Short mmCIF file of C-alpha atoms in Angstrom, two decimals:
data_model
loop_
_atom_site.label_atom_id
_atom_site.label_comp_id
_atom_site.label_asym_id
_atom_site.label_seq_id
_atom_site.Cartn_x
_atom_site.Cartn_y
_atom_site.Cartn_z
CA UNK A 1 21.08 -17.47 14.14
CA UNK A 2 19.45 -14.81 16.30
CA UNK A 3 16.69 -12.55 15.03
CA UNK A 4 17.90 -9.82 12.71
CA UNK A 5 15.94 -7.34 14.83
CA UNK A 6 18.01 -8.04 17.96
CA UNK A 7 21.21 -6.61 16.50
CA UNK A 8 19.77 -4.01 14.13
CA UNK A 9 17.72 -1.52 16.12
CA UNK A 10 17.06 0.81 13.16
CA UNK A 11 15.57 -2.07 11.19
CA UNK A 12 13.59 -3.17 14.25
CA UNK A 13 11.92 0.25 14.44
CA UNK A 14 10.80 -0.08 10.82
CA UNK A 15 9.53 -3.64 11.16
CA UNK A 16 7.59 -2.88 14.34
CA UNK A 17 6.07 0.14 12.59
CA UNK A 18 4.84 -2.26 9.90
CA UNK A 19 3.46 -4.48 12.67
CA UNK A 20 1.68 -1.46 14.16
CA UNK A 21 -0.06 -0.74 10.86
CA UNK A 22 -0.92 -4.41 10.36
CA UNK A 23 -2.76 -4.20 13.66
CA UNK A 24 -4.65 -1.11 12.52
CA UNK A 25 -5.72 -2.90 9.31
CA UNK A 26 -7.09 -5.80 11.35
CA UNK A 27 -8.80 -3.55 13.90
CA UNK A 28 -10.50 -1.58 11.11
CA UNK A 29 -11.91 -4.80 9.64
CA UNK A 30 -9.87 -4.35 6.47
CA UNK A 31 -7.87 -7.59 6.72
CA UNK A 32 -10.21 -10.56 6.91
CA UNK A 33 -8.37 -13.90 7.17
CA UNK A 34 -5.16 -13.37 5.14
CA UNK A 35 -6.49 -10.37 3.22
CA UNK A 36 -4.00 -7.71 2.17
CA UNK A 37 -0.22 -7.56 1.98
CA UNK A 38 2.63 -5.15 2.65
CA UNK A 39 6.12 -4.71 1.22
CA UNK A 40 8.66 -2.15 2.41
CA UNK A 41 12.10 -1.35 0.99
CA UNK A 42 14.38 -1.53 4.04
CA UNK A 43 17.72 -1.32 2.19
CA UNK A 44 18.85 1.82 4.00
CA UNK A 45 18.51 0.10 7.38
CA UNK A 46 20.61 -2.96 6.54
CA UNK A 47 24.15 -3.03 7.95
CA UNK A 48 27.01 -5.00 6.39
CA UNK A 49 26.49 -7.98 8.69
CA UNK A 50 22.82 -8.19 7.74
CA UNK A 51 23.55 -7.80 4.04
CA UNK A 52 25.82 -10.84 4.14
CA UNK A 53 23.39 -13.17 5.85
CA UNK A 54 23.25 -16.53 4.06
CA UNK A 55 20.23 -17.34 1.94
CA UNK A 56 17.65 -19.59 3.55
CA UNK A 57 16.23 -20.12 0.07
CA UNK A 58 16.72 -18.61 -3.38
CA UNK A 59 13.73 -18.04 -5.65
CA UNK A 60 13.84 -17.09 -9.32
CA UNK A 61 11.52 -14.32 -10.50
CA UNK A 62 9.57 -14.44 -13.75
CA UNK A 63 10.57 -10.86 -14.55
CA UNK A 64 13.68 -8.73 -14.07
CA UNK A 65 13.53 -5.69 -11.81
CA UNK A 66 16.73 -3.83 -12.63
CA UNK A 67 15.96 -0.80 -10.46
CA UNK A 68 15.68 -3.09 -7.42
CA UNK A 69 18.91 -5.06 -7.93
CA UNK A 70 20.68 -5.46 -4.59
CA UNK A 71 17.74 -4.05 -2.61
CA UNK A 72 16.20 -5.52 0.54
CA UNK A 73 12.51 -5.75 1.45
CA UNK A 74 10.38 -6.76 4.39
CA UNK A 75 7.39 -8.61 2.91
CA UNK A 76 4.39 -10.11 4.66
CA UNK A 77 4.13 -13.85 4.17
CA UNK A 78 1.78 -15.70 1.87
CA UNK A 79 -1.33 -16.87 3.67
CA UNK A 80 -0.37 -14.96 6.82
CA UNK A 81 -2.94 -12.94 8.73
CA UNK A 82 -2.43 -9.27 9.55
CA UNK A 83 -3.53 -9.86 13.13
CA UNK A 84 -0.54 -12.19 13.52
CA UNK A 85 1.84 -9.89 11.65
CA UNK A 86 0.91 -7.28 14.28
CA UNK A 87 2.06 -9.54 17.11
CA UNK A 88 4.99 -11.39 15.51
CA UNK A 89 6.16 -9.69 12.29
CA UNK A 90 9.24 -11.88 11.77
CA UNK A 91 7.21 -15.06 12.19
CA UNK A 92 4.66 -13.90 9.62
CA UNK A 93 6.93 -12.10 7.18
CA UNK A 94 10.51 -12.17 5.97
CA UNK A 95 13.42 -10.08 4.75
CA UNK A 96 14.35 -10.77 1.15
CA UNK A 97 17.41 -9.70 -0.87
CA UNK A 98 17.24 -9.22 -4.63
CA UNK A 99 20.30 -10.37 -6.53
CA UNK A 100 22.56 -8.12 -8.60
CA UNK A 101 20.57 -8.86 -11.75
CA UNK A 102 17.18 -8.23 -10.18
CA UNK A 103 15.82 -11.54 -11.44
CA UNK A 104 15.86 -13.61 -8.23
CA UNK A 105 15.70 -13.12 -4.49
CA UNK A 106 17.05 -14.74 -1.34
CA UNK A 107 15.03 -15.12 1.84
CA UNK A 108 17.57 -14.12 4.51
CA UNK A 109 15.68 -13.51 7.78
CA UNK A 110 14.42 -14.68 10.13
CA UNK A 111 12.76 -17.83 8.82
CA UNK A 112 12.05 -19.41 5.45
CA UNK A 113 8.65 -17.75 5.09
CA UNK A 114 7.49 -17.38 1.50
CA UNK A 115 6.49 -13.79 0.66
CA UNK A 116 2.98 -12.89 -0.40
CA UNK A 117 1.89 -14.45 -3.68
CA UNK A 118 1.52 -10.90 -4.96
CA UNK A 119 5.26 -10.24 -4.58
CA UNK A 120 5.83 -9.91 -8.37
CA UNK A 121 3.11 -7.24 -8.47
CA UNK A 122 4.66 -5.41 -5.52
CA UNK A 123 8.12 -5.54 -7.07
CA UNK A 124 6.72 -4.25 -10.36
CA UNK A 125 5.34 -1.23 -8.52
CA UNK A 126 8.53 -0.63 -6.52
CA UNK A 127 10.55 -0.93 -9.73
CA UNK A 128 8.29 1.57 -11.50
CA UNK A 129 8.39 4.06 -8.64
CA UNK A 130 12.20 4.04 -8.57
CA UNK A 131 12.96 3.87 -12.28
CA UNK A 132 10.16 5.92 -13.88
CA UNK A 133 8.52 8.17 -11.32
CA UNK A 134 11.85 8.79 -9.66
CA UNK A 135 10.39 9.31 -6.20
CA UNK A 136 11.53 7.99 -2.85
CA UNK A 137 8.67 5.53 -2.45
CA UNK A 138 9.50 2.59 -0.19
CA UNK A 139 6.09 1.14 0.69
CA UNK A 140 3.34 -0.74 -1.11
CA UNK A 141 0.34 -1.43 1.14
CA UNK A 142 -2.73 -3.34 -0.04
CA UNK A 143 -5.82 -3.80 2.13
CA UNK A 144 -9.61 -4.25 1.94
CA UNK A 145 -11.45 -1.19 3.36
CA UNK A 146 -15.11 -2.17 3.49
CA UNK A 147 -16.61 1.27 2.83
CA UNK A 148 -14.27 2.11 -0.04
CA UNK A 149 -14.85 -1.25 -1.72
CA UNK A 150 -18.61 -0.67 -1.44
CA UNK A 151 -18.23 2.52 -3.50
CA UNK A 152 -16.64 0.53 -6.34
CA UNK A 153 -19.91 -1.39 -6.64
CA UNK A 154 -21.58 1.88 -7.71
CA UNK A 155 -21.32 2.34 -11.46
CA UNK A 156 -20.88 6.12 -11.50
CA UNK A 157 -17.77 5.89 -9.33
CA UNK A 158 -15.99 3.67 -11.87
CA UNK A 159 -15.59 6.63 -14.22
CA UNK A 160 -12.10 8.21 -14.10
CA UNK A 161 -11.85 11.01 -11.57
CA UNK A 162 -15.38 10.70 -10.16
CA UNK A 163 -14.61 8.68 -7.03
CA UNK A 164 -11.53 10.71 -6.12
CA UNK A 165 -13.28 14.05 -6.47
CA UNK A 166 -16.26 12.86 -4.42
CA UNK A 167 -13.97 11.68 -1.61
CA UNK A 168 -12.06 14.95 -1.71
CA UNK A 169 -15.32 16.86 -1.40
CA UNK A 170 -16.47 15.26 1.86
CA UNK A 171 -13.89 16.90 4.13
CA UNK A 172 -11.00 19.33 3.43
CA UNK A 173 -8.38 17.05 5.04
CA UNK A 174 -8.84 14.48 2.28
CA UNK A 175 -7.69 16.96 -0.37
CA UNK A 176 -4.70 17.79 1.83
CA UNK A 177 -3.67 14.27 2.91
CA UNK A 178 -4.37 12.60 -0.47
CA UNK A 179 -3.35 15.46 -2.80
CA UNK A 180 -2.97 13.29 -5.93
CA UNK A 181 -6.46 11.84 -5.65
CA UNK A 182 -7.55 8.26 -6.24
CA UNK A 183 -7.21 6.07 -9.30
CA UNK A 184 -9.83 3.46 -10.18
CA UNK A 185 -9.15 0.17 -11.98
CA UNK A 186 -11.91 -1.98 -13.49
CA UNK A 187 -12.06 -5.49 -12.11
CA UNK A 188 -9.07 -7.74 -12.74
CA UNK A 189 -8.33 -11.15 -11.22
CA UNK A 190 -6.43 -10.58 -7.94
CA UNK A 191 -2.72 -11.32 -7.93
CA UNK A 192 -2.25 -11.16 -11.70
CA UNK A 193 0.30 -9.15 -13.62
CA UNK A 194 -2.59 -7.63 -15.60
CA UNK A 195 -3.75 -6.02 -12.37
CA UNK A 196 -0.20 -4.90 -11.58
CA UNK A 197 0.23 -3.35 -15.03
CA UNK A 198 -3.07 -1.48 -14.74
CA UNK A 199 -2.06 -0.28 -11.27
CA UNK A 200 1.29 1.02 -12.48
CA UNK A 201 -0.47 3.13 -15.11
CA UNK A 202 -2.57 4.75 -12.37
CA UNK A 203 0.47 5.29 -10.16
CA UNK A 204 1.73 7.74 -12.77
CA UNK A 205 -0.99 10.08 -11.49
CA UNK A 206 -1.98 8.83 -8.04
CA UNK A 207 -0.57 7.47 -4.79
CA UNK A 208 -3.76 5.55 -3.97
CA UNK A 209 -5.57 3.19 -6.32
CA UNK A 210 -8.91 1.42 -5.88
CA UNK A 211 -9.41 -2.01 -7.42
CA UNK A 212 -13.06 -2.57 -8.34
CA UNK A 213 -14.79 -5.01 -5.97
CA UNK A 214 -11.44 -5.91 -4.39
CA UNK A 215 -9.57 -3.35 -2.34
CA UNK A 216 -7.23 -0.42 -2.06
CA UNK A 217 -3.50 0.00 -2.68
CA UNK A 218 -1.35 2.91 -1.52
CA UNK A 219 2.30 3.79 -2.03
CA UNK A 220 4.40 6.18 0.04
CA UNK A 221 7.65 6.98 1.80
CA UNK A 222 6.70 5.13 4.98
CA UNK A 223 4.05 2.69 6.14
CA UNK A 224 2.32 5.18 8.45
CA UNK A 225 1.89 7.60 5.55
CA UNK A 226 0.21 4.97 3.39
CA UNK A 227 -2.12 3.96 6.22
CA UNK A 228 -3.04 7.59 6.87
CA UNK A 229 -4.05 8.10 3.24
CA UNK A 230 -6.32 5.05 3.21
CA UNK A 231 -7.71 5.87 6.65
CA UNK A 232 -8.58 9.41 5.56
CA UNK A 233 -10.29 8.16 2.40
CA UNK A 234 -12.26 5.72 4.53
CA UNK A 235 -13.41 8.61 6.75
CA UNK A 236 -14.60 10.48 3.64
CA UNK A 237 -16.52 7.46 2.39
CA UNK A 238 -18.23 7.11 5.79
CA UNK A 239 -19.26 10.77 5.71
CA UNK A 240 -20.73 10.18 2.25
CA UNK A 241 -22.74 7.18 3.42
CA UNK A 242 -23.97 8.94 6.58
CA UNK A 243 -25.05 11.98 4.56
CA UNK A 244 -26.98 9.77 2.14
CA UNK A 245 -28.78 8.19 5.07
CA UNK A 246 -30.08 11.66 5.91
CA UNK A 247 -32.20 11.35 2.76
CA UNK A 248 -30.39 13.29 0.04
CA UNK A 249 -27.37 12.95 -2.23
CA UNK A 250 -24.50 14.72 -0.41
CA UNK A 251 -23.51 18.02 -2.00
CA UNK A 252 -19.89 17.91 -0.92
CA UNK A 253 -17.40 20.75 -1.23
CA UNK A 254 -17.63 22.74 -4.45
CA UNK A 255 -14.77 22.86 -6.97
CA UNK A 256 -14.16 26.44 -5.90
CA UNK A 257 -13.82 25.37 -2.27
CA UNK A 258 -11.47 22.55 -3.21
CA UNK A 259 -9.37 24.84 -5.41
CA UNK A 260 -9.13 27.29 -2.53
CA UNK A 261 -7.05 24.76 -0.60
CA UNK A 262 -4.35 24.66 -3.30
CA UNK A 263 -2.42 27.89 -2.54
CA UNK A 264 -2.86 27.60 1.23
CA UNK A 265 -1.43 24.07 1.51
CA UNK A 266 0.77 23.99 -1.60
CA UNK A 267 -1.29 21.25 -3.22
CA UNK A 268 -0.89 20.17 -6.85
CA UNK A 269 -3.27 21.70 -9.38
CA UNK A 270 -5.95 19.38 -10.74
CA UNK A 271 -6.58 19.08 -14.47
#
């Protein structure tokens, strides 16, 4: 059977956009070896022919994701490198279809490539975003930004709200592009449901979450949006480090300056 992207141009645009971002993650040095993973809800781009593709393999899930029943996702493959996803997304990722109960999925295109081992965590987040937060979030993007991870090795930044406010204060654009700030999660073993559960709690308040000593996760309406949030936070962290190298603790923008952005850009108020 031919590639699903050959006959479905709308889906092809989305998948190649994912590939574009995968390349950015590699170029930034945020995706060593097979570091990071991406899942995108592509249900709206699937036509009837695509929806009826036969299963290459069916896999039972250990949990039920009712809000995702009948949905379709592009997911990067387990053990696959972002630098290869960038060049050949359908050879390093797959399209999966959740069944009508939301407790199993079929791999339907293009090849029988197992999704990331963190798929249950991703699906938990997608399920939460649709069923609880009620927002049109289609993307979960996890990567390893070096400068942001370094900040999670600093004890003061592990306190709730401290890291996010510092990053906001480095440059006005951060407050504008990441208006809900940054959540911080104390260290959990990567890939576990404990980490997913802790992340979901933070997603009630934030679109970007930092995992101590591990990496960053962002959710959004499209893959470019999630990359832009992480990229902007990375710029803020670099400004912080450069300012410290000048010999003093950076002052950053004051609360009054940050609050002044709220009415101009329609940003959410901060507690």
